[in-house]
Every structure is written in structure tokens, then in C-alpha cells.
mmCIF file of C-alpha atoms in Angstrom:
data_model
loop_
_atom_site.group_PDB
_atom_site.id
_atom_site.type_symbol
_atom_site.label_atom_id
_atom_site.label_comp_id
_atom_site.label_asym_id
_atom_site.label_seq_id
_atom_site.Cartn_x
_atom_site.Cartn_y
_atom_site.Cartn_z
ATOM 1 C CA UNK A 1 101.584 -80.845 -37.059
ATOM 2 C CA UNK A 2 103.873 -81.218 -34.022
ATOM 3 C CA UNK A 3 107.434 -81.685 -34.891
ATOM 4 C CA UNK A 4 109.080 -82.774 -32.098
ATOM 5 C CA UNK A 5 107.341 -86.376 -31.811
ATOM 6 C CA UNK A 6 108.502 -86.120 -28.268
ATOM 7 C CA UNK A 7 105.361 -87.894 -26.066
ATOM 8 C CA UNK A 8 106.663 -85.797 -22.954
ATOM 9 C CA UNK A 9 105.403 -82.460 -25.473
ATOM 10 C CA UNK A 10 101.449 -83.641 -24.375
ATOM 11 C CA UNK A 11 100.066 -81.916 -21.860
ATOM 12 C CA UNK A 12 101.979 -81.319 -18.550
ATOM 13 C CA UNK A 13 103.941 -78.149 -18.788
ATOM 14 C CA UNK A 14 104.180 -77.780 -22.752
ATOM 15 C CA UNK A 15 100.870 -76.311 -22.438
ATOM 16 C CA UNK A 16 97.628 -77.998 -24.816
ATOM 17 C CA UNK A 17 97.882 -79.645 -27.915
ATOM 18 C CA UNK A 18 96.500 -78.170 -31.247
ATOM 19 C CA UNK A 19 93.793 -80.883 -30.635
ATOM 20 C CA UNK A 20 92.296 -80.046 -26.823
ATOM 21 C CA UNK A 21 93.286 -76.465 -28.114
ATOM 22 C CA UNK A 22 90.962 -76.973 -30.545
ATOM 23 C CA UNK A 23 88.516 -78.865 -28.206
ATOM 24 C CA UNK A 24 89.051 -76.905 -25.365
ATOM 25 C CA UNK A 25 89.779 -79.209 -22.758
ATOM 26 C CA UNK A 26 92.448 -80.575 -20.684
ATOM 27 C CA UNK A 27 95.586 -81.588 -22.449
ATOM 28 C CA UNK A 28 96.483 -85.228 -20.146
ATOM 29 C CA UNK A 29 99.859 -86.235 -20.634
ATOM 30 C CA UNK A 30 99.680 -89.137 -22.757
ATOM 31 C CA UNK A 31 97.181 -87.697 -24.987
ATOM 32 C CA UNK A 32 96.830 -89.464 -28.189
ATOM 33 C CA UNK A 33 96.999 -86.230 -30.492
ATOM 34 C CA UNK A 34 99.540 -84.168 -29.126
ATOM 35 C CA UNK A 35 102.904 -85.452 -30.778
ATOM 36 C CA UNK A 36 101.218 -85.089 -34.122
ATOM 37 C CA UNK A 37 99.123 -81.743 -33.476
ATOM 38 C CA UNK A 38 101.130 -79.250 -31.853
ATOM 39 C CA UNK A 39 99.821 -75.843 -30.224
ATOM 40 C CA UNK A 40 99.993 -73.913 -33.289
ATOM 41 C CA UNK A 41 99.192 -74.848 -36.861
ATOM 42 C CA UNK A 42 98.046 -78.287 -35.354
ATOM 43 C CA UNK A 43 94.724 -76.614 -33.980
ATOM 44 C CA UNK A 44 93.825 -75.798 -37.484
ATOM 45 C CA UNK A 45 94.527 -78.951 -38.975
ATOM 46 C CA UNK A 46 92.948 -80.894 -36.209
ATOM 47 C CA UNK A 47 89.696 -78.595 -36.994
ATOM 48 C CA UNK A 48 89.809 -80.235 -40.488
ATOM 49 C CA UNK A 49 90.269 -83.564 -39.128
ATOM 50 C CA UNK A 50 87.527 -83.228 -36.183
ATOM 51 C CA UNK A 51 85.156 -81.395 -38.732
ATOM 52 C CA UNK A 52 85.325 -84.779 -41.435
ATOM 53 C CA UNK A 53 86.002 -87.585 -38.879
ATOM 54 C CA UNK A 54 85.434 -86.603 -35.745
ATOM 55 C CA UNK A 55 88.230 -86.557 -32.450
ATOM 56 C CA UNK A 56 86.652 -89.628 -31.140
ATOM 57 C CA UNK A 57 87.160 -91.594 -34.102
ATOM 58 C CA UNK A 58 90.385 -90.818 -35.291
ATOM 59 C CA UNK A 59 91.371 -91.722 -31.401
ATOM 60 C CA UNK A 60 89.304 -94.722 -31.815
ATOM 61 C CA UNK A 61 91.835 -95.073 -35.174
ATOM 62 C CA UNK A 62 95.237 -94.097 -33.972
ATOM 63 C CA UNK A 63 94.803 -96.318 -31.075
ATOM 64 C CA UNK A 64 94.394 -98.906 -33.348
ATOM 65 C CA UNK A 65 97.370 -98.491 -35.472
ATOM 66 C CA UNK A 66 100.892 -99.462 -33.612
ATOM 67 C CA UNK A 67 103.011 -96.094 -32.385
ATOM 68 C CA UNK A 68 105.182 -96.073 -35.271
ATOM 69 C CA UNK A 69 102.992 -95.821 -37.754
ATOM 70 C CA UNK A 70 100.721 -93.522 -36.463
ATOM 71 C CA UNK A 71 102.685 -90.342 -38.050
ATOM 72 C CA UNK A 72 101.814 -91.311 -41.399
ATOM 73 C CA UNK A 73 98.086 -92.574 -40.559
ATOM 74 C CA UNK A 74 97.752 -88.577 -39.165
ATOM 75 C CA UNK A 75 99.188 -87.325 -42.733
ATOM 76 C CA UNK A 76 97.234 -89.454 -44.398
ATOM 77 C CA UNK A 77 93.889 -88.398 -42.319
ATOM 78 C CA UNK A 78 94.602 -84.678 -42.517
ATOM 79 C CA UNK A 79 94.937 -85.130 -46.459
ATOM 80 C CA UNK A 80 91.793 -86.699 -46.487
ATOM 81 C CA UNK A 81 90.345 -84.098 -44.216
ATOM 82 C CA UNK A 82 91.408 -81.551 -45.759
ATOM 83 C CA UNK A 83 90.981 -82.569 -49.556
ATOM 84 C CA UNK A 84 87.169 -83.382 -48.307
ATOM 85 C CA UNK A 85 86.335 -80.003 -47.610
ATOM 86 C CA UNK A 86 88.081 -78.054 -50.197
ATOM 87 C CA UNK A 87 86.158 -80.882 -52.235
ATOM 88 C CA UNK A 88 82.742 -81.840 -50.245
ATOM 89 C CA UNK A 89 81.365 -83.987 -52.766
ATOM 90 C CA UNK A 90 84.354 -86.024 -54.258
ATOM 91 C CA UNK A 91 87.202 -85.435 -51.392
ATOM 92 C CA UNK A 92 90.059 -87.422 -52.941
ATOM 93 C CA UNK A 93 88.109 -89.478 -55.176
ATOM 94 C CA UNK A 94 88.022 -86.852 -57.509
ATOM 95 C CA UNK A 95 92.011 -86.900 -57.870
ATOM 96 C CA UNK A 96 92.472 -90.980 -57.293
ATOM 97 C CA UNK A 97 89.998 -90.852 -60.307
ATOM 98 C CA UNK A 98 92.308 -88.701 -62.518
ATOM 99 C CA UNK A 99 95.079 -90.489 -61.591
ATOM 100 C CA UNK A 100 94.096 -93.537 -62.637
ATOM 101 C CA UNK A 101 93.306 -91.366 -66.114
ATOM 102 C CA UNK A 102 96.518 -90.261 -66.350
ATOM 103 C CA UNK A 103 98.108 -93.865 -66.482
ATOM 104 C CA UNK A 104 95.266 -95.294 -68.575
ATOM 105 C CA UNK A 105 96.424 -92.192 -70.952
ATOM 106 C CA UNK A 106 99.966 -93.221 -70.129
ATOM 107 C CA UNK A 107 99.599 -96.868 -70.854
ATOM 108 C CA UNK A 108 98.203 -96.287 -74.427
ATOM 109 C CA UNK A 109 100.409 -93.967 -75.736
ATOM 110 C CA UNK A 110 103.166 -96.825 -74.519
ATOM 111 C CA UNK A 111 100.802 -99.656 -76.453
ATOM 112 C CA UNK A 112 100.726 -97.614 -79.629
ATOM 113 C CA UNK A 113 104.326 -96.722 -78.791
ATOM 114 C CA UNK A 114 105.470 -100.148 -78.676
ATOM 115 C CA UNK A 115 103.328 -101.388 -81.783
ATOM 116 C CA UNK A 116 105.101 -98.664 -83.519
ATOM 117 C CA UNK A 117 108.719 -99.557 -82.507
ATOM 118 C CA UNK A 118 107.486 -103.245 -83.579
ATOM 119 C CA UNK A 119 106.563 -102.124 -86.912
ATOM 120 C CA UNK A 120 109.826 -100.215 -87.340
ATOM 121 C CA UNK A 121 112.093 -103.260 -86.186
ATOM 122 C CA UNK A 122 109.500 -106.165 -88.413
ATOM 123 C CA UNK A 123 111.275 -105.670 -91.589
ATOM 124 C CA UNK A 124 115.138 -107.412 -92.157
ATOM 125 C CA UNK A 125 115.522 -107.808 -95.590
ATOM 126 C CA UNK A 126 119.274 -108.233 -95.232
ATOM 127 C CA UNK A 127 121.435 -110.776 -93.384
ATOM 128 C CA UNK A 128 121.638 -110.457 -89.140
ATOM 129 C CA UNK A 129 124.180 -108.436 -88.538
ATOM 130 C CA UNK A 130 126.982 -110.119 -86.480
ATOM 131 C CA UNK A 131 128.890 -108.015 -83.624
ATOM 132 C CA UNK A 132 132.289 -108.316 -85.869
ATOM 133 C CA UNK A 133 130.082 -107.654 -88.826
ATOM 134 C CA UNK A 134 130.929 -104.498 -91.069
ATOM 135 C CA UNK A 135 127.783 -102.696 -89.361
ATOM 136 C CA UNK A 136 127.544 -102.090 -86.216
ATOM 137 C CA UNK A 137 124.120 -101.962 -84.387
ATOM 138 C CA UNK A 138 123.129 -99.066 -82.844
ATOM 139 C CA UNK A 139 122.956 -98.804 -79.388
ATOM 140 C CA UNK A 140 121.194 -95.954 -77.165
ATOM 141 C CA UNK A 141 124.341 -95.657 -75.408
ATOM 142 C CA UNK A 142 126.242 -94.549 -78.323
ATOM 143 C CA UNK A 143 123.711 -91.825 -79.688
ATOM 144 C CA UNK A 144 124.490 -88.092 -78.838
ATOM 145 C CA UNK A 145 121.879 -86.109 -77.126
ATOM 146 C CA UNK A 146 118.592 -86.806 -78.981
ATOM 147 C CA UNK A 147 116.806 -83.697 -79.543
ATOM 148 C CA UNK A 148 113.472 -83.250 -78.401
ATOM 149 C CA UNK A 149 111.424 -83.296 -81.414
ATOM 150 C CA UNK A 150 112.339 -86.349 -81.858
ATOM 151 C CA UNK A 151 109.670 -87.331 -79.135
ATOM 152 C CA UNK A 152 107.016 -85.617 -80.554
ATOM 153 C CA UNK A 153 105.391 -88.924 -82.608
ATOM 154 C CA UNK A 154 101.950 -87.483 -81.842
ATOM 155 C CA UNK A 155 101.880 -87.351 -85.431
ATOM 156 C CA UNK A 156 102.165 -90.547 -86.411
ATOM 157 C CA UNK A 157 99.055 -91.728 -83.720
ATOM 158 C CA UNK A 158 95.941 -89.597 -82.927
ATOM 159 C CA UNK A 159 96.273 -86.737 -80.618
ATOM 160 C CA UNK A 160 97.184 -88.265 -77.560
ATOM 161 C CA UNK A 161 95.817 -86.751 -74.249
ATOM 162 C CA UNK A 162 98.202 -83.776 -74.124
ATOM 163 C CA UNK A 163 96.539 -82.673 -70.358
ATOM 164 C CA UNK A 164 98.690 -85.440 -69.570
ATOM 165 C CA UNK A 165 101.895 -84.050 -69.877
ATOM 166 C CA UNK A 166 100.626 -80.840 -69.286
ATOM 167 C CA UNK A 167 99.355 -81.499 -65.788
ATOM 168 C CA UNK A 168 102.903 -82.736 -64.976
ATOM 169 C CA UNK A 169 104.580 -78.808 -65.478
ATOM 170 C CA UNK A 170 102.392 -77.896 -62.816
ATOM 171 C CA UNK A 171 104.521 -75.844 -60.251
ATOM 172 C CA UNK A 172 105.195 -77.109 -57.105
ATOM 173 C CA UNK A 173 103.730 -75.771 -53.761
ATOM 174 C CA UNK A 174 106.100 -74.469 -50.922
ATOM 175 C CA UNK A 175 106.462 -76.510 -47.673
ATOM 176 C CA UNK A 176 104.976 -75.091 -45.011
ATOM 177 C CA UNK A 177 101.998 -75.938 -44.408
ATOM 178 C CA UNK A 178 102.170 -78.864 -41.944
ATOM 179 C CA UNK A 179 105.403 -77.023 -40.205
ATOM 180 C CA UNK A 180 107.180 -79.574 -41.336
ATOM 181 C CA UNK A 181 110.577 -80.870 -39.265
ATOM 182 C CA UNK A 182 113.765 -80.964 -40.385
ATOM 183 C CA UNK A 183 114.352 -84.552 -39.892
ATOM 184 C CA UNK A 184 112.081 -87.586 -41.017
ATOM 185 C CA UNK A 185 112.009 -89.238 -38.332
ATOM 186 C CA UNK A 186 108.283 -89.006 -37.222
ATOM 187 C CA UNK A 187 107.022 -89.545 -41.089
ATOM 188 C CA UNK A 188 108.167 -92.944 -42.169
ATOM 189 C CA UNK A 189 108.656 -94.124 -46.055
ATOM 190 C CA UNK A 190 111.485 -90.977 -46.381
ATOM 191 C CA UNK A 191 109.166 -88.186 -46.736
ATOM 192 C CA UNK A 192 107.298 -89.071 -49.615
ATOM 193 C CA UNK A 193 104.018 -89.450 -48.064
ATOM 194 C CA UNK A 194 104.505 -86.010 -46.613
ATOM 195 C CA UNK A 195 105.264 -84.541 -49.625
ATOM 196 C CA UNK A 196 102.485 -85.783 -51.406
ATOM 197 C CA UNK A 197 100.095 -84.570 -48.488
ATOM 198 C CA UNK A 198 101.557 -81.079 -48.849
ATOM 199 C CA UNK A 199 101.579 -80.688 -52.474
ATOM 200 C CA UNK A 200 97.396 -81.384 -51.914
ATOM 201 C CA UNK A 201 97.102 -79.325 -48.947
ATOM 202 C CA UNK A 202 98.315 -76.160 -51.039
ATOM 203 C CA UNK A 203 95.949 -77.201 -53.667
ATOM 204 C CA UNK A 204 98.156 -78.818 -56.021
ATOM 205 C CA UNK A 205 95.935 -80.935 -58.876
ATOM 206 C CA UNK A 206 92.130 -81.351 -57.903
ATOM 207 C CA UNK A 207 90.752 -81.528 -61.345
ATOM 208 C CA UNK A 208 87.318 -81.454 -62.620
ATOM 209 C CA UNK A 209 84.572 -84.009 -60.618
ATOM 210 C CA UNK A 210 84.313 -86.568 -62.864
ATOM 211 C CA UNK A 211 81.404 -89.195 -62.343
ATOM 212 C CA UNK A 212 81.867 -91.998 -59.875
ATOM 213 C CA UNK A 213 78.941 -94.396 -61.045
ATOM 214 C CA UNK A 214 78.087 -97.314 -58.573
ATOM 215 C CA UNK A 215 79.647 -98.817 -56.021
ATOM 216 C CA UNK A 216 82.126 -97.594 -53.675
ATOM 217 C CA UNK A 217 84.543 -100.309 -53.614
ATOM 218 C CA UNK A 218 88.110 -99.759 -53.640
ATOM 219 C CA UNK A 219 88.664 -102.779 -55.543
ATOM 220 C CA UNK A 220 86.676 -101.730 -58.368
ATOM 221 C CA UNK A 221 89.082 -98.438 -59.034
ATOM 222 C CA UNK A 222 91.937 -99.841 -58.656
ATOM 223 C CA UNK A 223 94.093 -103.253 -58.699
ATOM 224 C CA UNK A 224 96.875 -103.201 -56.134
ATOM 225 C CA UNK A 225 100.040 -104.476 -57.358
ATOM 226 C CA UNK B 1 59.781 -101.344 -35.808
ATOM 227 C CA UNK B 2 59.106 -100.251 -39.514
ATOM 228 C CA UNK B 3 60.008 -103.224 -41.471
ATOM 229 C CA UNK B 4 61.416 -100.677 -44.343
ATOM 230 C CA UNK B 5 64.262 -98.510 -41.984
ATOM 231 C CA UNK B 6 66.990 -98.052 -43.849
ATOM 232 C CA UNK B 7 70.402 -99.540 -43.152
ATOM 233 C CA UNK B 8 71.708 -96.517 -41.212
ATOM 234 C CA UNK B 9 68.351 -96.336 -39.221
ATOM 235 C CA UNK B 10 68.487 -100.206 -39.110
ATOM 236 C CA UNK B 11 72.456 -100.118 -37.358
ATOM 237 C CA UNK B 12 71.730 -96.804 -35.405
ATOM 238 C CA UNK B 13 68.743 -99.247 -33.581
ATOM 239 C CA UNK B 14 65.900 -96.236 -34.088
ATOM 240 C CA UNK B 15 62.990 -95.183 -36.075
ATOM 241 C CA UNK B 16 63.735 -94.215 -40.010
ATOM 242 C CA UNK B 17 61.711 -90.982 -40.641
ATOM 243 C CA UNK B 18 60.031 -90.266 -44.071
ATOM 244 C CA UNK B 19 62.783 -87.570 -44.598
ATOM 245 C CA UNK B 20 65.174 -89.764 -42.974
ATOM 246 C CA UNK B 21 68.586 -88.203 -44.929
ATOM 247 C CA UNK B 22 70.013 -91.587 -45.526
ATOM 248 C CA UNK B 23 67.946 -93.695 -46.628
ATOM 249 C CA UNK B 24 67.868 -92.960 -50.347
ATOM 250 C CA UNK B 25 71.850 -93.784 -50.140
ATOM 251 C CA UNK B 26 71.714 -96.665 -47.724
ATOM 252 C CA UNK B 27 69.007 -99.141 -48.600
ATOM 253 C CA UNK B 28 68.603 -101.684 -45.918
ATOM 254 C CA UNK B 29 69.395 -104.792 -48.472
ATOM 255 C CA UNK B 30 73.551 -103.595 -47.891
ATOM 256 C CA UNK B 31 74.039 -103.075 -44.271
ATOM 257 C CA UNK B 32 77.967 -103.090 -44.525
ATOM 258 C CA UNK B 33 78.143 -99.920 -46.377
ATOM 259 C CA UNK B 34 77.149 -98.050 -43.685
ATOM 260 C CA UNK B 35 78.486 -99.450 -40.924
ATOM 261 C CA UNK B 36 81.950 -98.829 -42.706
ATOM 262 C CA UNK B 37 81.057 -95.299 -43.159
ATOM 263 C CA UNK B 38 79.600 -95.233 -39.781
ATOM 264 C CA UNK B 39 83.060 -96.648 -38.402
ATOM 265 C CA UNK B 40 85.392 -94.172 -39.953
ATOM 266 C CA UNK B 41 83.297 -91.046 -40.078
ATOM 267 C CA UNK B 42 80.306 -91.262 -37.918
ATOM 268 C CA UNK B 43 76.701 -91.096 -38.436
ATOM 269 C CA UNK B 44 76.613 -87.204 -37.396
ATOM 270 C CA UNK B 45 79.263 -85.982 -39.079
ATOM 271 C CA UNK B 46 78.022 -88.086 -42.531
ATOM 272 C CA UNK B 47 74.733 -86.737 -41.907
ATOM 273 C CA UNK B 48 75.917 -82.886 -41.565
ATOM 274 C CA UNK B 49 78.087 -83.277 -44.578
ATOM 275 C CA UNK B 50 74.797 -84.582 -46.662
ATOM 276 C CA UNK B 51 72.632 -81.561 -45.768
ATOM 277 C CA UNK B 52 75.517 -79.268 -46.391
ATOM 278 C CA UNK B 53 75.171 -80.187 -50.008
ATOM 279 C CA UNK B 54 72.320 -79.952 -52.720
ATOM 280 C CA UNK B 55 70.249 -83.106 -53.196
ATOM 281 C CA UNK B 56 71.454 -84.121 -56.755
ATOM 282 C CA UNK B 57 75.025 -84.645 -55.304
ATOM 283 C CA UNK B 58 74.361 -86.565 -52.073
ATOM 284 C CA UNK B 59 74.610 -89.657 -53.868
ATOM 285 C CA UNK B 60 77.836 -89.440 -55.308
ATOM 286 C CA UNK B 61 79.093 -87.853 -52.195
ATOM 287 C CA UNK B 62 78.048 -91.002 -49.982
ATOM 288 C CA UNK B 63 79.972 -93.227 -52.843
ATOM 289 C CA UNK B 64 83.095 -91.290 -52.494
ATOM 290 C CA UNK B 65 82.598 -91.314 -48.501
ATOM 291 C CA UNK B 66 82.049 -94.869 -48.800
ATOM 292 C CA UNK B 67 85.243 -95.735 -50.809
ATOM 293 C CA UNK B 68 87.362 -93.649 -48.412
ATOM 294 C CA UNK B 69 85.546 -95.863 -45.564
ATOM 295 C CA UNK B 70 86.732 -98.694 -47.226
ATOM 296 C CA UNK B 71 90.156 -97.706 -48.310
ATOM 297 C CA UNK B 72 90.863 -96.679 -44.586
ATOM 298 C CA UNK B 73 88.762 -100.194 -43.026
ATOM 299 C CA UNK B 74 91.438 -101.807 -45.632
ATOM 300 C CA UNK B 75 94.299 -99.463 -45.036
ATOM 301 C CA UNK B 76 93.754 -98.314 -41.421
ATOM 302 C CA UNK B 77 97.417 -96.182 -41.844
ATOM 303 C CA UNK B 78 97.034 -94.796 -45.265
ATOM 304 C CA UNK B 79 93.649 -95.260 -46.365
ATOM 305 C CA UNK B 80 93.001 -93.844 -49.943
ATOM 306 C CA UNK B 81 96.323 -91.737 -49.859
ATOM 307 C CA UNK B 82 98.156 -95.194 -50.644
ATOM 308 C CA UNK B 83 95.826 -95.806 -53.768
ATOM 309 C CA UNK B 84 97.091 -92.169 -54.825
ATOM 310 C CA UNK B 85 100.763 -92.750 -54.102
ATOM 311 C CA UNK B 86 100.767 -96.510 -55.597
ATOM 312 C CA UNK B 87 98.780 -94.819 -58.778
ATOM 313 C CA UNK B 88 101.859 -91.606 -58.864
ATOM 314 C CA UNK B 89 104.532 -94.596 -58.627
ATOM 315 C CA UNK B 90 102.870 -96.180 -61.500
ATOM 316 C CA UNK B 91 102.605 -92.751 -63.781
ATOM 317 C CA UNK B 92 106.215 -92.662 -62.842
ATOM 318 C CA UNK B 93 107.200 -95.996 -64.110
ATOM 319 C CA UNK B 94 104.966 -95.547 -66.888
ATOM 320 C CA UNK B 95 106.569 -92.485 -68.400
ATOM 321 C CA UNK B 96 110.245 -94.190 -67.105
ATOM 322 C CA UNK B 97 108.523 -96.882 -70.029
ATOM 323 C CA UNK B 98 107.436 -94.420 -72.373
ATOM 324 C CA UNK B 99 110.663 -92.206 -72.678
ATOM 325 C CA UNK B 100 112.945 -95.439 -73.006
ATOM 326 C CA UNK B 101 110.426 -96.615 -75.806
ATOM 327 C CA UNK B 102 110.583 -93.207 -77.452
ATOM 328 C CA UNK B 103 114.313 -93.373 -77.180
ATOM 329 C CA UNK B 104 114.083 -96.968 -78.817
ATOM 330 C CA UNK B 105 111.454 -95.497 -81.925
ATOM 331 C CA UNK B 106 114.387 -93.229 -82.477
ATOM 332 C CA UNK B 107 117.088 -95.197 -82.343
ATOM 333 C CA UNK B 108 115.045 -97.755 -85.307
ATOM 334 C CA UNK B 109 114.384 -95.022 -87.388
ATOM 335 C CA UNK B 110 117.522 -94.034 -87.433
ATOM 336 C CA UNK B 111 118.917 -97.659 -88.188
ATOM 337 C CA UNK B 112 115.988 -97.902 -90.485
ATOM 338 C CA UNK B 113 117.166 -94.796 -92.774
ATOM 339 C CA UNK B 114 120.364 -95.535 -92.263
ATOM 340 C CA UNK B 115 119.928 -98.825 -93.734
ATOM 341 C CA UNK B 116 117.356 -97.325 -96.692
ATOM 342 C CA UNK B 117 120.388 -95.394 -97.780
ATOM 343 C CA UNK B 118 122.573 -97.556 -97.829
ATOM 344 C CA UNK B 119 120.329 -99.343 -100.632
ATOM 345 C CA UNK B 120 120.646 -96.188 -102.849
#
């Protein structure tokens, strides 16, 4: 994508966009795609994005959305553009659904975690122990560095999903793909979005298809907070 | 007109053949679905995608192209991307949870033997 962000880069003298590169025509100043697709590794990401959506509708879309938030709507296309055909069937289903796997996972292992810690703290036998009290209560603070066995209570539940951690050692990808620039000022929300869009773009974690079932609805995957 | 077009064939105003390629996924009793896919993708490029791919996975290809239509008509900036971030900030905060629990389990068992020893 183009890293300058600089509307006077369309067209005009700068020469065509990655985008009427790509569509070989004219590159108008004031064209819609050229501070996000610039002449070089913006032609190949706009093919990804013209191949899925289609240049008149992602215009039809980015005109839509105010200036300063187009940046990230671009990312956020080219992710889906691209994770759709490395992926024709599921596109980014496939790793939304996994996702929301992972915290299910996540959210047991804290429920048994919890019932555990409840169990542990349930019996007092003896008298609360006051602050000026002979013993002194524990605190987290005042243990030294807890070795790691110590987490490893996958003995006292069932085996717990151990893909789970597992999937989080994954290395991660270099930064170059999108040509990214050196400041953030063109992708809002400090970089995070971008980051996310490149770890996927250099084929980060697209698991196994799982099945969707019925109805598309984005309600029915997932409640927003 | 034939009173049984499907949706797409219904929106797109013209005749739904017999091998029409939509109209197993877009019945005409849910119009909506397709015009949302129809908004954010197009009925070409939906159509090209579907006979790129073997019949037995059109369907759940037009559900996942439907809930991407629908997480972009929702989310016109980030579309699905900002289920996928919102679900990595809540794996995040889950194991944030899950290692300050496991820190707590091993903080009671130590109180716990602690205190079982110093009843022998």
C-alpha cells in the first residue's frame, strides 16, 4: 500500500496508482485508490481486492466511509481479500471461527481454574487471621519467582486443549508485505490493525475449515462487547 | 416472470435459469441475504467465485460470503477484521485471567500446606 498518504501522490505527475496500474487506465488526480495503493506492491494487492470485491465497489465503499478512516477500511478489505483467496471457501471465517475456539478453550480452563482455587480457599478450620496476627497472609507480591511447573494443573482437570497454547508459539511473520511506513499516521488505532493484517497476509494461523452450519449472521458467532 | 426465481434472479430483475448458480443458496423466501452480498461483493464476482469451487462447498462458501457481507454492511471500516481483533483482545484478557488465577492456585496451596504443617 502507498505510504505517503499524500492525496497530491494520485495521478498528475507521480505517475498511476497500483489500482489504474492494475486497471489500466488513467490515474485522475483525486482518485479514490491512490493514497492507499501505490505504484508498486499496491498493484498486487489491489488485484486481490478487485479479484474478491470488485474496484467499483470498494469505491462505492471508501466513498462511503469519512477520509480518515478510510486507511484502515483498505487494511481491513485487503485482509479480507486476500485471506479469501488463499481460503476460497471459508476466507476469514475459518480463523474468526477458531478464534472464538480458542477463548471458549480459554474460558474453561479459567472456570475449572477458578472452581479449583475455590475449593482450595473453602476450608478455614482455624481462626481469621488478623493483619497483626502471628501469621501473615500470603500475598503474590511477596512470593519469589514461581517456577513454571507450578502452572502445569492439567493434571488435576482433564487434558485441556493444549493446541491452545500451542498455537500461541507460533513465530511471527516479517513486515513487509504491505510496504509498510515508518510512521502511523495513515493506519489509525496505533498499528494494531496493521499488524494483525500482516501477520494474515504472510499466512500466519488459518487452521483447519471447520463447519459453519446455518445462517450467516454475525450476531450468531459472536456477541460484541 | 417465473413465480419460483430465486432471490438473486428476483433482485438482479431477470429470468432464473434451471442451472441458475444461485438459487440453491439464495431461496427467494430471504431476499436480504443477497442483496447484502450483492452490495459488498457483486453478483459477478459471487457468481465466479461459486463455479471456481466444487458443488459440495458452494454452500458453505455463500454462508461465509454472507457473514463477511454482513460484518462489512455492519462495520463498513472494519468489517469481519474487528470481530477477529475484538475476539484476539479477549484471548488476551482471558489468559491475563488465567495466569493471575494460576498464580492465585499457587499461592493457596502453598498457604494450604503451609498451614497442614503447621498441624503436625
Amino acid at each position: 500500500m502507498s505510504s505517503s498518504g499524500n492525496p497530491s501522490s494520485s495521478g498528475g505527475g507521480g505517475g498511476p496508482c497500483g489500482a489504474c496500474k492494475f486497471l489500466r487506465r488513467k490515474c485522475v488526480a483525486g482518485c479514490i485508490f491512490a493514497p492507499y495503493f501505490d505504484s508498486e506492491q499496491g498493484a498486487a494487492h489491489f488485484a486481490a481486492v478487485h479479484k474478491v470485491f470488485g474496484a467499483s465497489n470498494v469505491s462505492k465503499l471508501l466513498l462511503h466511509i469519512p477520509e480518515h478512516k478510510r486507511p484502515d477500511a483498505v487494511v481491513s478489505i485487503c485482509f479480507e481479500a486476500q485471506a479469501r483467496l488463499r481460503d476460497p471457501i471459508y476466507g476469514c471465517v475459518s480463523h474468526i471461527v477458531s478464534l472464538q475456539q480458542q477463548v471458549v478453550s480459554l474460558q474453561t480452563e479459567l472456570s475449572y481454574l477458578q472452581a479449583h482455587l475455590a475449593t482450595l480457599e473453602l476450608p478455614q478450620p482455624m481462626a481469621p487471621v488478623s493483619s497483626s496476627g502471628s501469621l501473615q497472609a500470603l500475598s503474590i507480591t511477596d512470593l519469589p519467582t514461581i517456577s513454571p511447573s507450578l502452572y502445569d494443573l492439567s493434571s488435576f482437570f482433564e487434558p485441556v486443549m493444549s493446541s491452545t497454547w500451542a498455537m500461541q508459539q507460533q513465530p511471527r511473520p516479517s513486515d513487509h508485505v504491505f510496504g509498510v511506513p515508518s510512521s502511523s499516521s495513515i493506519i489509525g488505532g496505533g498499528g494494531e490493525l496493521q499488524a494483525l493484517a500482516r501477520e494474515f497476509i504472510q499466512g500466519g494461523q488459518m487452521p483447519a475449515q471447520p463447519s459453519l452450519g446455518t445462517g450467516g449472521s454475525a450476531s450468531t458467532v459472536i456477541k460484541r462487547e | 416472470m417465473n413465480p419460483k426465481r430465486c432471490a438473486a434472479c428476483k433482485y438482479l430483475r431477470r429470468r432464473c435459469p434451471k442451472d441458475c448458480i444461485f438459487a440453491p443458496y439464495f431461496p427467494p423466501n430471504d431476499p436480504a441475504k443477497f442483496a447484502c452480498i450483492h452490495r459488498i461483493y457483486g453478483a459477478g464476482n459471487v457468481s465466479k467465485m461459486l463455479q471456481q469451487l466444487p458443488d459440495q462447498t458452494r454452500a458453505e462458501a455463500v454462508e461465509s460470503l454472507c457473514f463477511e457481507a454482513k460484518c462489512r454492511v455492519d462495520d463498513p471500516v472494519y468489517g469481519c477484521v474487528g470481530i477477529i481483533h475484538l475476539l484476539q483482545t479477549q484471548i488476551q484478557n482471558a489468559q491475563n485471567e488465567l495466569a493471575k488465577t494460576q498464580a492465585e492456585v499457587a499461592v493457596a496451596q502453598t498457604k494450604l500446606s503451609q498451614t497442614q504443617n503447621s498441624d503436625f
